[in-house]
Every structure is written in structure tokens, then in C-alpha cells.
Short mmCIF file of C-alpha atoms in Angstrom, two decimals:
data_model
loop_
_atom_site.label_atom_id
_atom_site.label_comp_id
_atom_site.label_asym_id
_atom_site.label_seq_id
_atom_site.Cartn_x
_atom_site.Cartn_y
_atom_site.Cartn_z
CA MET H 1429 8.38 -8.09 -10.61
CA PRO H 1430 8.61 -8.17 -6.86
CA GLU H 1431 11.75 -6.85 -5.33
CA PRO H 1432 14.29 -9.07 -3.94
CA VAL H 1433 13.71 -10.17 -0.57
CA PRO H 1434 16.30 -10.57 2.02
CA VAL H 1435 15.79 -13.26 4.46
CA GLY H 1436 16.76 -13.42 8.10
CA SER H 1437 18.22 -10.37 10.12
CA SER H 1438 21.51 -9.86 8.71
CA GLY H 1439 20.96 -8.83 5.21
CA THR H 1440 23.30 -11.68 3.83
CA SER H 1441 20.70 -13.63 2.09
CA ALA H 1442 18.17 -13.10 -0.74
CA ILE H 1443 15.43 -14.49 -2.89
CA PHE H 1444 14.53 -13.11 -6.22
CA ILE H 1445 12.31 -13.62 -9.40
CA THR H 1446 13.83 -13.41 -13.14
CA ILE H 1447 11.94 -11.91 -15.86
CA ASP H 1448 11.26 -15.53 -16.91
CA ASP H 1449 9.22 -16.13 -13.61
CA GLU H 1450 11.93 -18.30 -12.20
CA VAL H 1451 12.82 -17.99 -8.38
CA TYR H 1452 16.28 -18.26 -7.04
CA GLY H 1453 17.81 -18.23 -3.57
CA VAL H 1454 21.30 -17.07 -2.55
CA GLY H 1455 23.47 -16.29 0.61
CA GLU H 1456 23.14 -17.48 4.22
CA ASN H 1457 20.82 -20.17 4.72
CA VAL H 1458 19.93 -20.71 8.46
CA VAL H 1459 17.46 -23.46 9.14
CA GLY H 1460 16.79 -23.70 5.37
CA PHE H 1461 15.14 -20.35 5.10
CA LEU H 1462 16.42 -19.84 1.46
CA GLY H 1463 14.15 -22.84 0.44
CA ILE H 1464 16.84 -24.22 -1.85
CA GLY H 1465 16.46 -27.85 -0.47
CA ASP H 1466 19.05 -28.01 2.15
CA ILE H 1467 20.48 -25.72 4.93
CA GLU H 1468 23.91 -24.94 3.42
CA ASN H 1469 25.23 -21.48 2.46
CA THR H 1470 25.35 -20.78 -1.27
CA VAL H 1471 27.43 -18.01 -3.03
CA THR H 1472 25.74 -19.25 -6.38
CA PRO H 1473 21.96 -18.57 -6.76
CA ILE H 1474 19.79 -21.91 -6.73
CA LYS H 1475 16.59 -22.32 -8.24
CA LEU H 1476 13.43 -22.87 -6.00
CA ASP H 1477 11.76 -25.22 -8.56
CA LEU H 1478 8.45 -25.46 -6.91
CA LEU H 1479 7.84 -21.68 -7.20
CA CYS H 1480 9.08 -21.24 -10.81
CA GLY H 1481 6.16 -20.42 -13.05
CA LYS H 1482 3.74 -19.77 -10.02
CA HIS H 1483 3.66 -15.87 -10.63
CA VAL H 1484 4.86 -14.99 -7.09
CA ILE H 1485 3.89 -11.20 -6.73
CA GLY H 1486 5.54 -10.74 -3.15
CA PHE H 1487 7.74 -12.27 -0.24
CA ALA H 1488 7.86 -11.79 3.48
CA SER H 1489 10.37 -13.01 6.05
CA GLY H 1490 11.09 -13.29 9.72
CA SER H 1491 14.47 -14.07 11.29
CA THR H 1492 14.20 -17.71 10.29
CA HIS H 1493 11.38 -18.38 8.03
CA THR H 1494 10.07 -17.10 4.57
CA VAL H 1495 6.66 -16.80 2.88
CA ALA H 1496 5.61 -16.25 -0.73
CA TYR H 1497 2.34 -15.40 -2.19
CA THR H 1498 1.25 -15.81 -5.75
CA LYS H 1499 -1.11 -13.79 -8.26
CA GLU H 1500 -3.54 -16.80 -7.75
CA GLY H 1501 -3.89 -16.18 -4.15
CA GLU H 1502 -1.76 -19.19 -3.09
CA LEU H 1503 0.82 -19.01 -0.15
CA TYR H 1504 3.86 -20.88 0.42
CA SER H 1505 6.27 -21.05 3.47
CA TRP H 1506 9.55 -22.60 4.28
CA GLY H 1507 12.48 -22.50 6.94
CA ASP H 1508 12.14 -22.93 10.81
CA ASN H 1509 8.71 -23.91 11.93
CA ASN H 1510 8.95 -23.04 15.74
CA LEU H 1511 5.45 -22.86 17.22
CA GLY H 1512 3.93 -23.71 13.67
CA LYS H 1513 4.82 -20.50 11.98
CA LEU H 1514 4.95 -22.10 8.60
CA GLY H 1515 1.11 -22.74 8.78
CA ASN H 1516 1.33 -26.44 7.32
CA GLY H 1517 -0.47 -28.21 10.39
CA THR H 1518 2.97 -29.32 11.91
CA ILE H 1519 6.12 -28.04 13.81
CA LEU H 1520 8.35 -29.56 11.37
CA CYS H 1521 10.94 -27.38 9.54
CA ARG H 1522 11.01 -27.18 5.80
CA ASP H 1523 13.94 -26.41 3.64
CA THR H 1524 11.73 -26.30 0.43
CA PRO H 1525 8.49 -24.22 -0.34
CA GLY H 1526 5.43 -25.85 0.84
CA ARG H 1527 1.78 -24.80 0.81
CA VAL H 1528 0.23 -22.81 3.71
CA LEU H 1529 -3.05 -24.90 4.55
CA LEU H 1530 -5.48 -21.96 3.93
CA PRO H 1531 -9.18 -22.24 4.92
CA GLU H 1532 -11.09 -23.44 1.78
CA ASP H 1533 -11.49 -21.17 -1.09
CA VAL H 1534 -9.50 -18.44 0.69
CA LYS H 1535 -7.07 -16.53 -1.37
CA VAL H 1536 -4.08 -14.39 -0.05
CA ILE H 1537 -3.09 -10.85 -1.39
CA GLN H 1538 -0.27 -10.02 1.10
CA ALA H 1539 1.58 -11.50 3.98
CA ALA H 1540 4.05 -10.55 6.94
CA CYS H 1541 6.31 -12.35 9.04
CA GLY H 1542 7.49 -11.71 12.56
CA ASP H 1543 10.00 -13.88 14.56
CA ARG H 1544 7.67 -16.55 15.40
CA TYR H 1545 4.68 -15.25 13.86
CA THR H 1546 2.96 -15.16 10.29
CA ALA H 1547 -0.06 -13.05 9.20
CA ALA H 1548 -1.86 -12.70 5.82
CA ILE H 1549 -4.56 -10.55 4.28
CA THR H 1550 -7.29 -12.34 2.39
CA SER H 1551 -8.96 -11.31 -0.88
CA ALA H 1552 -11.82 -10.36 1.49
CA PHE H 1553 -9.53 -7.86 3.36
CA LYS H 1554 -9.85 -10.27 6.50
CA VAL H 1555 -6.61 -11.18 8.36
CA LEU H 1556 -5.28 -14.70 9.13
CA HIS H 1557 -2.47 -15.57 11.62
CA TRP H 1558 -0.64 -18.47 12.90
CA GLY H 1559 2.53 -19.51 14.86
CA ASP H 1560 2.97 -17.66 18.18
CA ILE H 1561 -0.44 -15.98 18.13
CA ASP H 1562 -0.27 -15.60 21.89
CA TRP H 1563 3.14 -13.68 21.76
CA SER H 1564 5.51 -15.84 23.74
CA ASN H 1565 3.53 -17.87 26.08
CA GLY H 1566 4.74 -21.01 24.51
CA ALA H 1567 1.43 -22.10 22.67
CA SER H 1568 1.72 -22.95 19.02
CA GLN H 1569 -1.03 -22.39 16.23
CA THR H 1570 0.00 -24.61 13.36
CA LEU H 1571 -3.07 -23.71 11.03
CA PRO H 1572 -4.18 -20.34 9.85
CA LEU H 1573 -6.85 -18.77 12.04
CA TYR H 1574 -8.93 -15.41 11.51
CA LEU H 1575 -7.93 -12.73 13.65
CA GLU H 1576 -10.84 -10.77 15.20
CA PHE H 1577 -10.69 -6.85 15.09
CA PRO H 1578 -12.76 -4.77 17.43
CA GLU H 1579 -14.46 -3.11 14.67
CA ASP H 1580 -15.91 -4.44 11.45
CA VAL H 1581 -12.99 -3.12 9.35
CA GLN H 1582 -11.25 -4.15 5.83
CA ILE H 1583 -7.34 -4.49 6.21
CA HIS H 1584 -5.58 -3.24 3.23
CA SER H 1585 -1.78 -3.45 4.60
CA LEU H 1586 -0.18 -5.44 6.97
CA CYS H 1587 3.59 -5.53 8.51
CA CYS H 1588 5.23 -7.14 11.37
CA GLY H 1589 8.28 -6.13 13.58
CA ALA H 1590 10.06 -8.93 15.50
CA PHE H 1591 7.41 -9.33 18.14
CA HIS H 1592 4.37 -7.13 17.03
CA ALA H 1593 2.18 -6.46 14.02
CA VAL H 1594 0.51 -3.52 12.48
CA ALA H 1595 -2.45 -3.16 10.13
CA LEU H 1596 -3.88 -0.38 8.02
CA SER H 1597 -7.60 -0.24 7.44
CA SER H 1598 -9.63 0.89 4.34
CA TYR H 1599 -10.40 3.96 6.38
CA GLY H 1600 -6.77 4.98 7.03
CA GLN H 1601 -6.66 3.82 10.61
CA VAL H 1602 -3.89 1.82 12.26
CA TYR H 1603 -4.20 -1.10 14.45
CA THR H 1604 -1.47 -2.92 16.40
CA TRP H 1605 -1.13 -6.00 18.46
CA GLY H 1606 1.65 -8.33 20.02
CA CYS H 1607 4.26 -7.34 22.54
CA GLY H 1608 4.30 -3.65 23.54
CA ASP H 1609 7.05 -3.64 26.16
CA MET H 1610 9.23 -1.24 23.91
CA GLY H 1611 6.06 0.99 23.23
CA GLN H 1612 5.77 -0.46 19.72
CA LEU H 1613 2.06 -0.77 19.90
CA GLY H 1614 1.57 2.89 20.36
CA ARG H 1615 -0.44 2.92 23.59
CA ARG H 1616 -0.01 5.77 26.15
CA ARG H 1617 0.51 3.10 28.65
CA ILE H 1618 3.05 0.47 28.06
CA THR H 1619 1.54 -2.78 27.76
CA GLU H 1620 3.31 -6.30 27.82
CA VAL H 1621 1.05 -8.33 25.42
CA GLU H 1622 -2.13 -7.69 23.60
CA VAL H 1623 -3.53 -10.31 21.43
CA THR H 1624 -6.46 -8.33 20.02
CA PRO H 1625 -5.63 -5.59 17.60
CA ARG H 1626 -6.47 -2.20 19.03
CA LEU H 1627 -6.75 1.34 17.16
CA VAL H 1628 -3.63 3.63 17.68
CA GLU H 1629 -4.63 6.86 18.72
CA GLY H 1630 -2.78 9.98 20.07
CA GLN H 1631 -1.37 12.46 17.69
CA ILE H 1632 -2.46 10.41 14.70
CA THR H 1633 -6.08 10.34 15.76
CA GLY H 1634 -8.39 11.76 12.85
CA GLN H 1635 -5.66 11.56 10.38
CA LEU H 1636 -5.72 9.47 7.26
CA MET H 1637 -2.88 7.07 7.02
CA LYS H 1638 -1.64 5.63 3.72
CA GLU H 1639 1.40 3.72 4.49
CA ILE H 1640 2.69 1.51 7.55
CA ALA H 1641 6.07 -0.05 8.09
CA CYS H 1642 7.78 -1.81 10.96
CA THR H 1643 11.47 -2.13 12.31
CA MET H 1644 12.23 -4.80 14.74
CA LEU H 1645 10.88 -3.06 17.66
CA ALA H 1646 9.22 0.06 16.52
CA SER H 1647 6.32 1.15 14.24
CA VAL H 1648 6.22 3.82 11.47
CA VAL H 1649 3.33 5.40 9.55
CA LEU H 1650 2.84 7.87 6.71
CA THR H 1651 -0.27 10.32 6.55
CA ALA H 1652 -2.12 10.96 3.24
CA ASP H 1653 -0.59 14.47 3.33
CA GLY H 1654 3.06 13.28 3.69
CA ARG H 1655 3.81 13.44 7.36
CA VAL H 1656 5.71 10.67 9.22
CA TYR H 1657 4.84 9.44 12.56
CA ALA H 1658 7.01 6.86 14.71
CA TRP H 1659 6.88 5.23 18.14
CA GLY H 1660 8.67 2.25 20.09
CA HIS H 1661 12.07 1.46 20.87
CA ASN H 1662 14.14 4.46 20.52
CA ARG H 1663 17.65 3.66 21.72
CA ASP H 1664 20.15 6.19 20.33
CA GLY H 1665 17.41 8.14 19.00
CA GLU H 1666 16.92 5.60 16.05
CA LEU H 1667 13.34 6.84 15.52
CA GLY H 1668 14.65 10.04 14.20
CA LEU H 1669 12.62 12.12 16.68
CA ASP H 1670 15.55 14.06 18.20
CA ILE H 1671 14.16 13.05 21.57
CA ASP H 1672 16.59 11.45 23.99
CA ILE H 1673 14.22 8.78 25.53
CA GLU H 1674 14.64 5.13 25.00
CA THR H 1675 10.85 4.07 24.80
CA ILE H 1676 8.38 6.33 22.93
CA SER H 1677 4.87 4.81 23.77
CA SER H 1678 2.74 6.92 21.43
CA PRO H 1679 2.94 8.53 17.91
CA GLN H 1680 5.39 11.46 17.69
CA GLN H 1681 6.09 13.24 14.27
CA VAL H 1682 9.52 12.66 12.69
CA LYS H 1683 10.68 16.26 11.57
CA ILE H 1684 11.24 16.02 7.73
CA GLU H 1685 11.47 19.36 5.78
CA GLU H 1686 9.91 18.02 2.89
CA VAL H 1687 6.51 16.09 1.96
CA ILE H 1688 7.13 12.41 2.02
CA ARG H 1689 5.40 10.21 -0.49
CA SER H 1690 6.51 6.75 0.63
CA ILE H 1691 8.16 5.06 3.50
CA ALA H 1692 9.83 1.74 4.25
CA ALA H 1693 11.76 -0.02 7.08
CA ALA H 1694 13.59 -3.27 7.80
CA ASN H 1695 11.34 -5.28 9.90
CA MET H 1696 14.37 -7.41 11.32
CA GLY H 1697 16.64 -4.33 11.65
CA SER H 1698 16.19 -0.70 12.59
CA ILE H 1699 16.78 1.30 9.33
CA ILE H 1700 13.93 3.63 8.32
CA THR H 1701 13.56 5.34 4.90
CA GLY H 1702 11.34 8.00 3.23
CA ILE H 1703 11.23 9.19 -0.41
CA SER H 1704 10.02 12.85 -0.75
CA HIS H 1705 8.31 14.07 -3.82
CA SER H 1706 11.41 15.55 -5.03
CA ASN H 1707 12.90 11.91 -4.96
CA ALA H 1708 15.23 12.75 -2.22
CA ILE H 1709 15.81 9.65 -0.04
CA TYR H 1710 15.93 10.34 3.80
CA LYS H 1711 17.37 7.50 6.04
CA TRP H 1712 17.56 7.28 9.81
CA GLY H 1713 17.97 4.35 12.44
CA SER H 1714 20.58 2.97 14.68
CA GLU H 1715 22.99 2.06 11.83
CA VAL H 1716 23.22 5.74 10.74
CA SER H 1717 26.15 7.61 11.69
CA GLY H 1718 26.09 11.04 13.37
CA ARG H 1719 23.03 12.69 14.95
CA ASN H 1720 20.27 10.38 14.42
CA ILE H 1721 17.58 12.52 12.64
CA PRO H 1722 16.48 11.84 8.99
CA GLN H 1723 19.18 12.55 6.57
CA VAL H 1724 19.45 12.83 2.90
CA VAL H 1725 21.57 10.02 1.40
CA GLN H 1726 23.27 10.06 -1.81
CA VAL H 1727 22.10 6.64 -3.24
CA ASP H 1728 20.42 6.04 -6.68
CA ASN H 1729 17.56 3.84 -5.38
CA ILE H 1730 16.08 2.89 -2.05
CA ILE H 1731 17.59 -0.57 -2.05
CA ASN H 1732 20.99 0.91 -1.84
CA ALA H 1733 19.98 2.92 1.24
CA TYR H 1734 19.92 -0.48 2.96
CA ALA H 1735 23.48 -1.54 1.93
CA SER H 1736 24.86 -4.34 4.45
CA CYS H 1737 21.69 -4.60 6.33
CA PRO H 1738 18.21 -6.12 5.90
CA ILE H 1739 16.17 -4.26 3.45
CA PRO H 1740 12.51 -3.55 3.48
CA ARG H 1741 9.56 -5.81 2.29
CA SER H 1742 5.90 -6.04 1.39
CA CYS H 1743 4.56 -2.54 2.03
CA ARG H 1744 4.34 -0.78 -1.07
CA ILE H 1745 7.99 -0.79 -2.16
CA THR H 1746 7.61 -1.14 -6.02
CA GLU H 1747 9.59 -1.02 -9.05
CA GLN H 1748 8.64 2.48 -9.45
CA ASN H 1749 10.03 3.45 -5.98
CA ILE H 1750 13.12 1.46 -6.42
CA ARG H 1751 14.18 3.01 -9.85
CA ILE H 1752 13.34 6.61 -8.84
CA THR H 1753 16.20 8.04 -10.82
CA GLN H 1754 15.81 6.15 -13.89
CA GLU H 1755 13.25 8.48 -15.38
CA LEU H 1756 12.57 7.64 -19.05
CA LYS H 1757 13.80 10.42 -21.51
CA ASN H 1758 12.64 10.61 -25.08
CA PHE H 1759 10.82 7.28 -24.85
CA SER H 1760 13.84 5.16 -24.45
CA GLU H 1761 17.08 4.97 -22.40
CA VAL H 1762 20.02 2.64 -21.82
CA VAL H 1763 20.42 1.64 -18.22
CA ASP H 1764 22.69 -0.43 -16.25
CA GLY H 1765 23.33 -3.88 -18.16
CA GLY H 1766 22.91 -2.50 -21.54
CA PHE H 1767 19.10 -2.84 -21.56
CA VAL H 1768 16.92 -0.40 -23.50
CA ILE H 1769 13.76 0.58 -21.63
CA ARG H 1770 11.11 1.51 -24.27
CA ASP H 1771 8.28 3.46 -23.03
CA ILE H 1772 5.71 1.97 -25.73
CA GLY H 1773 2.58 3.13 -23.62
CA ASN H 1774 3.38 6.76 -23.78
CA THR H 1775 4.81 6.57 -27.43
CA LEU H 1776 1.59 4.82 -28.99
CA PHE H 1777 -1.07 6.67 -26.70
CA ASN H 1778 -3.22 8.84 -29.08
CA ASN H 1779 -0.91 7.96 -31.81
CA LYS H 1780 -3.06 8.29 -35.21
CA GLU H 1781 -0.55 6.56 -37.44
CA TYR H 1782 -0.99 3.07 -36.20
CA SER H 1783 -4.50 3.50 -34.51
CA ASP H 1784 -7.26 1.07 -35.56
CA LEU H 1785 -10.10 2.44 -33.46
CA THR H 1786 -11.35 6.04 -32.32
CA LEU H 1787 -12.75 7.03 -28.98
CA ARG H 1788 -15.03 9.97 -29.34
CA LEU H 1789 -15.17 12.29 -26.29
CA SER H 1790 -17.08 15.71 -25.92
CA ASP H 1791 -13.73 17.59 -26.48
CA GLY H 1792 -12.05 15.43 -29.25
CA VAL H 1793 -10.87 12.08 -30.00
CA ILE H 1794 -8.30 9.52 -28.76
CA TYR H 1795 -6.68 7.35 -31.31
CA VAL H 1796 -6.42 3.93 -29.95
CA HIS H 1797 -5.25 0.25 -30.58
CA LYS H 1798 -7.42 -2.80 -30.26
CA VAL H 1799 -4.56 -5.13 -29.27
CA ILE H 1800 -3.57 -2.60 -26.32
CA LEU H 1801 -7.12 -2.04 -25.24
CA CYS H 1802 -7.91 -6.01 -25.25
CA SER H 1803 -4.60 -6.91 -23.67
CA PHE H 1804 -4.70 -4.54 -20.48
CA CYS H 1805 -8.63 -4.12 -20.04
CA GLU H 1806 -10.95 -6.85 -19.51
CA HIS H 1807 -14.03 -4.58 -20.27
CA PHE H 1808 -12.52 -3.61 -23.74
CA LYS H 1809 -11.58 -7.28 -24.39
CA SER H 1810 -15.20 -8.42 -23.89
CA MET H 1811 -16.60 -5.75 -26.02
CA LEU H 1812 -14.07 -5.64 -28.85
CA GLU H 1813 -14.18 -9.53 -29.08
CA GLY H 1814 -17.95 -9.78 -28.74
CA PRO H 1815 -20.82 -8.76 -30.73
CA TRP H 1816 -19.80 -5.21 -30.99
CA ALA H 1817 -16.80 -6.17 -33.29
CA GLU H 1818 -19.08 -7.68 -35.90
CA ASN H 1819 -20.66 -4.25 -36.76
CA GLY H 1820 -17.45 -3.04 -38.16
CA LYS H 1821 -17.40 0.32 -36.60
CA LYS H 1822 -14.28 2.27 -36.12
CA GLU H 1823 -15.36 4.85 -33.54
CA ILE H 1824 -17.00 4.53 -30.11
CA ASP H 1825 -19.08 7.36 -28.60
CA LEU H 1826 -18.02 7.98 -25.12
CA THR H 1827 -19.36 11.88 -24.91
CA ARG H 1828 -21.21 11.13 -21.84
CA TYR H 1829 -18.01 10.91 -19.80
CA ASN H 1830 -15.77 13.68 -18.37
CA PRO H 1831 -13.31 14.06 -21.20
CA GLN H 1832 -10.29 14.70 -18.90
CA ALA H 1833 -11.23 11.85 -16.74
CA TYR H 1834 -11.57 9.32 -19.64
CA ARG H 1835 -8.57 10.41 -21.36
CA ALA H 1836 -6.59 9.66 -18.00
CA PHE H 1837 -8.34 6.33 -17.94
CA VAL H 1838 -7.13 5.39 -21.47
CA ARG H 1839 -3.72 6.64 -20.61
CA TYR H 1840 -3.67 4.41 -17.52
CA ILE H 1841 -4.49 1.42 -19.87
CA TYR H 1842 -1.47 2.31 -22.12
CA THR H 1843 0.95 3.06 -19.10
CA GLY H 1844 -0.28 1.52 -16.06
CA LYS H 1845 0.20 5.27 -14.47
CA LEU H 1846 -2.17 7.70 -13.08
CA ASP H 1847 -2.14 11.22 -14.69
CA GLN H 1848 -0.97 13.39 -11.70
CA SER H 1849 -2.36 16.42 -13.11
CA LEU H 1850 -6.05 15.71 -12.50
CA SER H 1851 -8.29 17.84 -10.12
CA GLY H 1852 -10.26 16.75 -7.37
CA PRO H 1853 -13.49 16.70 -9.53
CA GLN H 1854 -11.71 14.91 -12.40
CA LEU H 1855 -10.30 12.30 -9.90
CA ILE H 1856 -13.77 11.70 -8.59
CA GLU H 1857 -15.03 11.04 -12.22
CA LEU H 1858 -12.07 8.86 -12.98
CA CYS H 1859 -12.77 6.69 -9.73
CA ASP H 1860 -16.35 6.22 -11.06
CA ILE H 1861 -14.95 5.14 -14.48
CA ALA H 1862 -12.52 2.68 -12.68
CA GLU H 1863 -15.33 1.35 -10.59
CA SER H 1864 -17.50 0.82 -13.93
CA TYR H 1865 -14.89 -0.89 -15.71
CA PHE H 1866 -13.58 -3.07 -12.75
CA GLU H 1867 -10.20 -1.51 -12.93
CA SER H 1868 -9.25 -2.04 -8.99
CA GLU H 1869 -5.79 -1.08 -9.27
CA LEU H 1870 -6.48 2.23 -10.89
CA LYS H 1871 -9.22 2.76 -8.17
CA LYS H 1872 -6.56 2.37 -5.64
CA MET H 1873 -4.31 4.91 -7.25
CA VAL H 1874 -7.02 7.48 -7.26
CA ILE H 1875 -8.05 6.75 -3.79
CA ALA H 1876 -4.34 7.26 -2.72
CA ARG H 1877 -3.86 10.41 -4.87
CA PHE H 1878 -7.14 12.11 -3.90
CA PRO H 1879 -6.16 13.47 -0.54
CA THR H 1880 -3.54 15.60 -2.00
CA CYS H 1881 -6.25 17.53 -3.67
CA LEU H 1882 -8.16 18.36 -0.65
CA THR H 1883 -8.31 21.72 0.97
CA VAL H 1884 -10.21 23.47 3.61
CA GLU H 1885 -11.87 25.48 0.79
CA ASN H 1886 -12.99 22.61 -1.51
CA ALA H 1887 -13.46 19.84 0.91
CA ALA H 1888 -17.32 20.36 1.11
CA GLU H 1889 -17.67 20.87 -2.55
CA LEU H 1890 -15.62 17.62 -3.38
CA TYR H 1891 -17.88 15.72 -0.76
CA CYS H 1892 -20.99 17.05 -2.54
CA ILE H 1893 -19.51 15.85 -6.04
CA ALA H 1894 -18.52 12.24 -4.62
CA SER H 1895 -21.97 12.19 -3.28
CA SER H 1896 -23.72 12.17 -6.66
CA GLN H 1897 -21.40 9.20 -7.73
CA PRO H 1898 -21.06 5.69 -6.33
CA CYS H 1899 -17.76 7.01 -4.62
CA GLU H 1900 -18.07 5.92 -1.11
CA ASP H 1901 -14.29 5.55 -0.37
CA ILE H 1902 -13.79 9.21 -1.63
CA LYS H 1903 -16.56 10.51 0.54
CA GLU H 1904 -14.87 8.86 3.36
CA LEU H 1905 -11.46 10.57 2.44
CA CYS H 1906 -13.34 13.88 2.60
CA CYS H 1907 -14.99 13.10 5.90
CA ASN H 1908 -11.66 12.06 7.32
CA PHE H 1909 -10.11 15.43 6.10
CA VAL H 1910 -13.00 17.40 7.43
CA SER H 1911 -12.78 15.74 10.96
CA THR H 1912 -9.64 17.50 11.76
CA ARG H 1913 -10.70 20.91 10.39
CA LEU H 1914 -14.40 21.18 10.95
CA GLU H 1915 -14.29 24.65 12.48
CA ALA H 1916 -12.72 26.11 9.25
CA VAL H 1917 -14.70 24.03 6.88
CA ILE H 1918 -18.24 25.10 8.12
CA LEU H 1919 -16.98 28.67 7.39
CA THR H 1920 -16.52 28.03 3.45
CA ASP H 1921 -18.71 28.84 0.69
CA GLY H 1922 -18.74 25.23 -0.31
CA PHE H 1923 -20.26 24.18 2.98
CA ASP H 1924 -23.04 26.99 2.74
CA LYS H 1925 -23.96 25.39 -0.58
CA LEU H 1926 -24.37 22.04 0.77
CA LYS H 1927 -28.06 20.85 0.96
CA GLY H 1928 -29.57 19.57 4.22
CA ASP H 1929 -28.88 15.92 4.19
CA LEU H 1930 -25.43 16.32 2.80
CA CYS H 1931 -24.48 18.81 5.34
CA LYS H 1932 -25.77 16.56 8.12
CA ASN H 1933 -24.24 13.59 6.79
CA LEU H 1934 -20.80 15.02 6.41
CA VAL H 1935 -20.65 16.74 9.71
CA LYS H 1936 -21.96 13.66 11.60
CA ARG H 1937 -19.42 11.29 9.94
CA ALA H 1938 -16.70 13.65 10.57
CA VAL H 1939 -17.46 13.81 14.33
CA GLN H 1940 -17.79 9.95 14.42
CA ILE H 1941 -14.17 9.91 13.18
CA LYS H 1942 -13.04 12.41 15.62
CA ARG H 1943 -15.38 11.17 18.36
CA TYR H 1944 -13.21 12.21 21.26
CA ASN H 1945 -13.26 15.74 20.17
CA PRO H 1946 -15.74 17.62 22.45
CA THR H 1947 -15.44 20.89 20.50
CA LEU H 1948 -16.74 18.96 17.47
CA ARG H 1949 -19.72 17.58 19.49
CA LYS H 1950 -20.53 21.00 20.60
CA ILE H 1951 -20.59 22.24 16.85
CA VAL H 1952 -22.88 19.53 15.85
CA GLU H 1953 -25.29 20.40 18.71
CA VAL H 1954 -25.48 23.99 17.32
CA LEU H 1955 -26.00 22.83 13.86
CA PHE H 1956 -28.56 20.18 14.07
CA LYS H 1957 -30.37 20.99 17.62
#
């Protein structure tokens, strides 16, 4: 279920979805951005009938408008329609949800809102945008248009501040566009407006980014190895950099003692948060009292860190992030409201007592349940409900697969979670299994986890293993890692063992990523002259 989305810039309104897939709005209702059918405030939640049963998977909002995107790829909008930001072909405001008029056969997987601007990522990983696409020159775009990027990239994540936008590519690179007068675009030279996305460089050049976030006038990113960088408006030190400069025009590292696993920010506010691997929640921004550096706050979930102010939306804030302290113990636990959470997946995984099928691996067996396999894996559903079911067999031979990787795959089917104990080679095997079984969400988890396994000593070896599988994303992660550490990597035993073409391809791709580094160019000349 998506997190409640606060609409507007004051944190006094919310839209939420119930377990029965019903959508409600409550609170302040400026220009009808609650979508409840009028412009009156309400202290009692009111149902948004048009969205009920639509399987909404996410919301986004600006200061006066809101959008919702569904599992089927539909996009709905409502609220103020200044400069056509609702994307319905008009400039008329709406107080109930209406369909955004997407190009034919286009489906949306994520959306983001600025103050007078809206953008969305399509299922083909392209970006559509509408509204104030020229950023404050007064022209309106009432229908979605494709946004052209300077390189042929796939965009996997998108967020907006009040007057700028940030996108994250499949290669872990960050692009920005919009107004840059407060340094929020991350250019070394301040620019007023840029309508075409450009790559952010500086301190993050050559590094792999895994998350992005925006405050109203700033940008924040998280690297694959857990470091946070920020740039933009820094009045009162709100970026947490401990620098007394109001405008930070290029990425600067935020000093946090722990490795951070996820970030969030209020796109119509200034609060930023980060969650460490120890589940400590760090908070900083203009509303934080005292010295404005990241401080651990004593709250039991990330939503409470945004009490009385706009909370974050869209960029990878999930139920798992929100309920970080509600770890399951002994398969079940009573939580607030008297509900009992039952960890059915872990309880039944490899449970022989109720099993009706066995998976044979090279190191043993896994006891499984057809109803779970068919419910959560399309590959098994087509197999077990097809001709295979008619032969009456009770065991499937899977000894050709890496046993640890396949066991992790089955555990994912049962629990929806990735086994965090897997090694780099096992993750590569699991990525191949996920690709073969068309499990795109599992593949995303593997790709997000893989950079934590990379070291100078094993990068070349893992690149070699990935090259023997159809794992282009994993190979690219290896190249990204090597691009900032090439001098050290070429001295390792793993690099010495790379065969000619593999060695050449790894080094050349690493230098392409780090193309502005003259030292790396010299290394290539020596290796391949």
C-alpha cells in the first residue's frame, strides 16, 4: 500500500488508501487538491470514488495539485491547473480526479510534481512532462510531451522541487533541469533556467547513485555505498553541510558517521532524512533546531520525523522503510491497533509438513507449496497449471542452478524479500534466475544490493563472472565501481586473470564513465597501445 501523501506545502492535508483499496482525502483543501469534489476543508476523511478499486500504487503533489498513478499504468490528476499542469488538455481546475491524457498506449510507472510542473516516467523508462515546461516564462503545456535527454538513457526515478526536477538513470547518473538560481541544478556556475536535462558532475562524477530526493530549492542524492551529497539553497545551513554559504552550486558530501541506506526529503519543504543500516533516523533542514547538521531523532518511523511539516513522497519510501522498528519476532507480533502481523512466508518456506512439491537442488531439496508458487510467480503458475501438472510428478529437478541462489529465489517468492547474506557471485546467479523467470522486482533488488559486495580485490573477478551471464546491469555496476579505482584494480590478482577482451572492455568502459580523468586515459594508452 502506498504511503499517505501530504498535499500542499504545509503538511495539513493527506490522501491515503485503505487495505480495501479505497482512497480518502482529509484536511486543508486549497483549490480542491484533495480531490473530494469541492474546495472545502474537511476534518473527516472523504472518499475519492473515482480512484477506489483502481489499484493506485503511488501519489505525488505540488503546492496546489496532486497526481495518482495506478498498477495498470493510468495517471490521474486534480487541483489547480495553472499553466496546464494537470495534463488534461485544458487550464481548468478540477476538484475530483481526472485522467491525464497520455500518448496512445503509454503507461506510467512513476510521477512527480513541482509547483507548476508535472512529469512522469513511462514503462519504457522515458520521461513525459507538462505544465510550466519552460519554467516561468508564462507559456503553458496542457498535454504530456516527451522530454529529450542529451544521451540515450533510461530513467528509473524522478523527483521535483518547487521549480526544478531531478532524474536518476539506469546507469546511476543524475540529471537536473529547471530553475537553478539557488544552485539546485548542481552546476559549478549558477544558471537561471535550463529546459534540457544535463548530467550533474563535480564530486559525484563516476560514482553510482541509487536514490534521489528534492526539497523545495535543493537536491539530495545517495550513492550505492551509502554516502549522501546535497546542493542548492543552504540558508541557515539547512543542507547539513556545516558550511555557512547560502547557495551551494555543486554536490557536496553531507558528513554522517554511519552508512546510509535510504534518503527522503519534503519536496515542498526543507526537511531531509536518512536511514542508516542500524535503522537510526537522521534528520536535518531549516525546521531542525540547534546546529544544522544531521542529527539522530528518537522516532519510531520515518513519517514521524516529518511531524507538523510536509512529508516525503515517491522516491523509494516503502512500507519496509516506514515501519523500520516493527521487526517480526517469532513469526507474529501484536502492533498498534491490535492487529497481528503473521510472517506466513518465512513460516511456510521449506516446511515439509504442509508441502505438496519438492524442488531438487544440487545440495539438497526445498519443500514448497504449489498455491504459493502459482500465486506469486507467473513462471511457476504457467508450468504447474499446464502440461507438467498432468504427469503427476512431485519433484522438479533444478540441480543445474547454483543452490544458494535458487534457494534465495524461492525465499523471495515466499517473502518478497532478498536474502542479504548472498555473496557477489551468488547475486549474479540470482540476477540471471530473476531475468529467466521474468521477476523484474527481484532483479531490481539484486542490482540495488550488488554494489555493497564490490571491493577493489573482487571487482575484476565479479565482472568476469557477470560476463559469462546475460547480466549487463551487473557488468555496468562493476565498470562504475572500477572507474573511480582503476589504478588499484589493475594491481589485483583478479585483474591479472582477466582474458584479453574482457580486460580491454572493462578498462575502456571504466574510462568512458570517468571520461574527464586524464590519469585514466594514460592507463588505457599504456595497457592497449
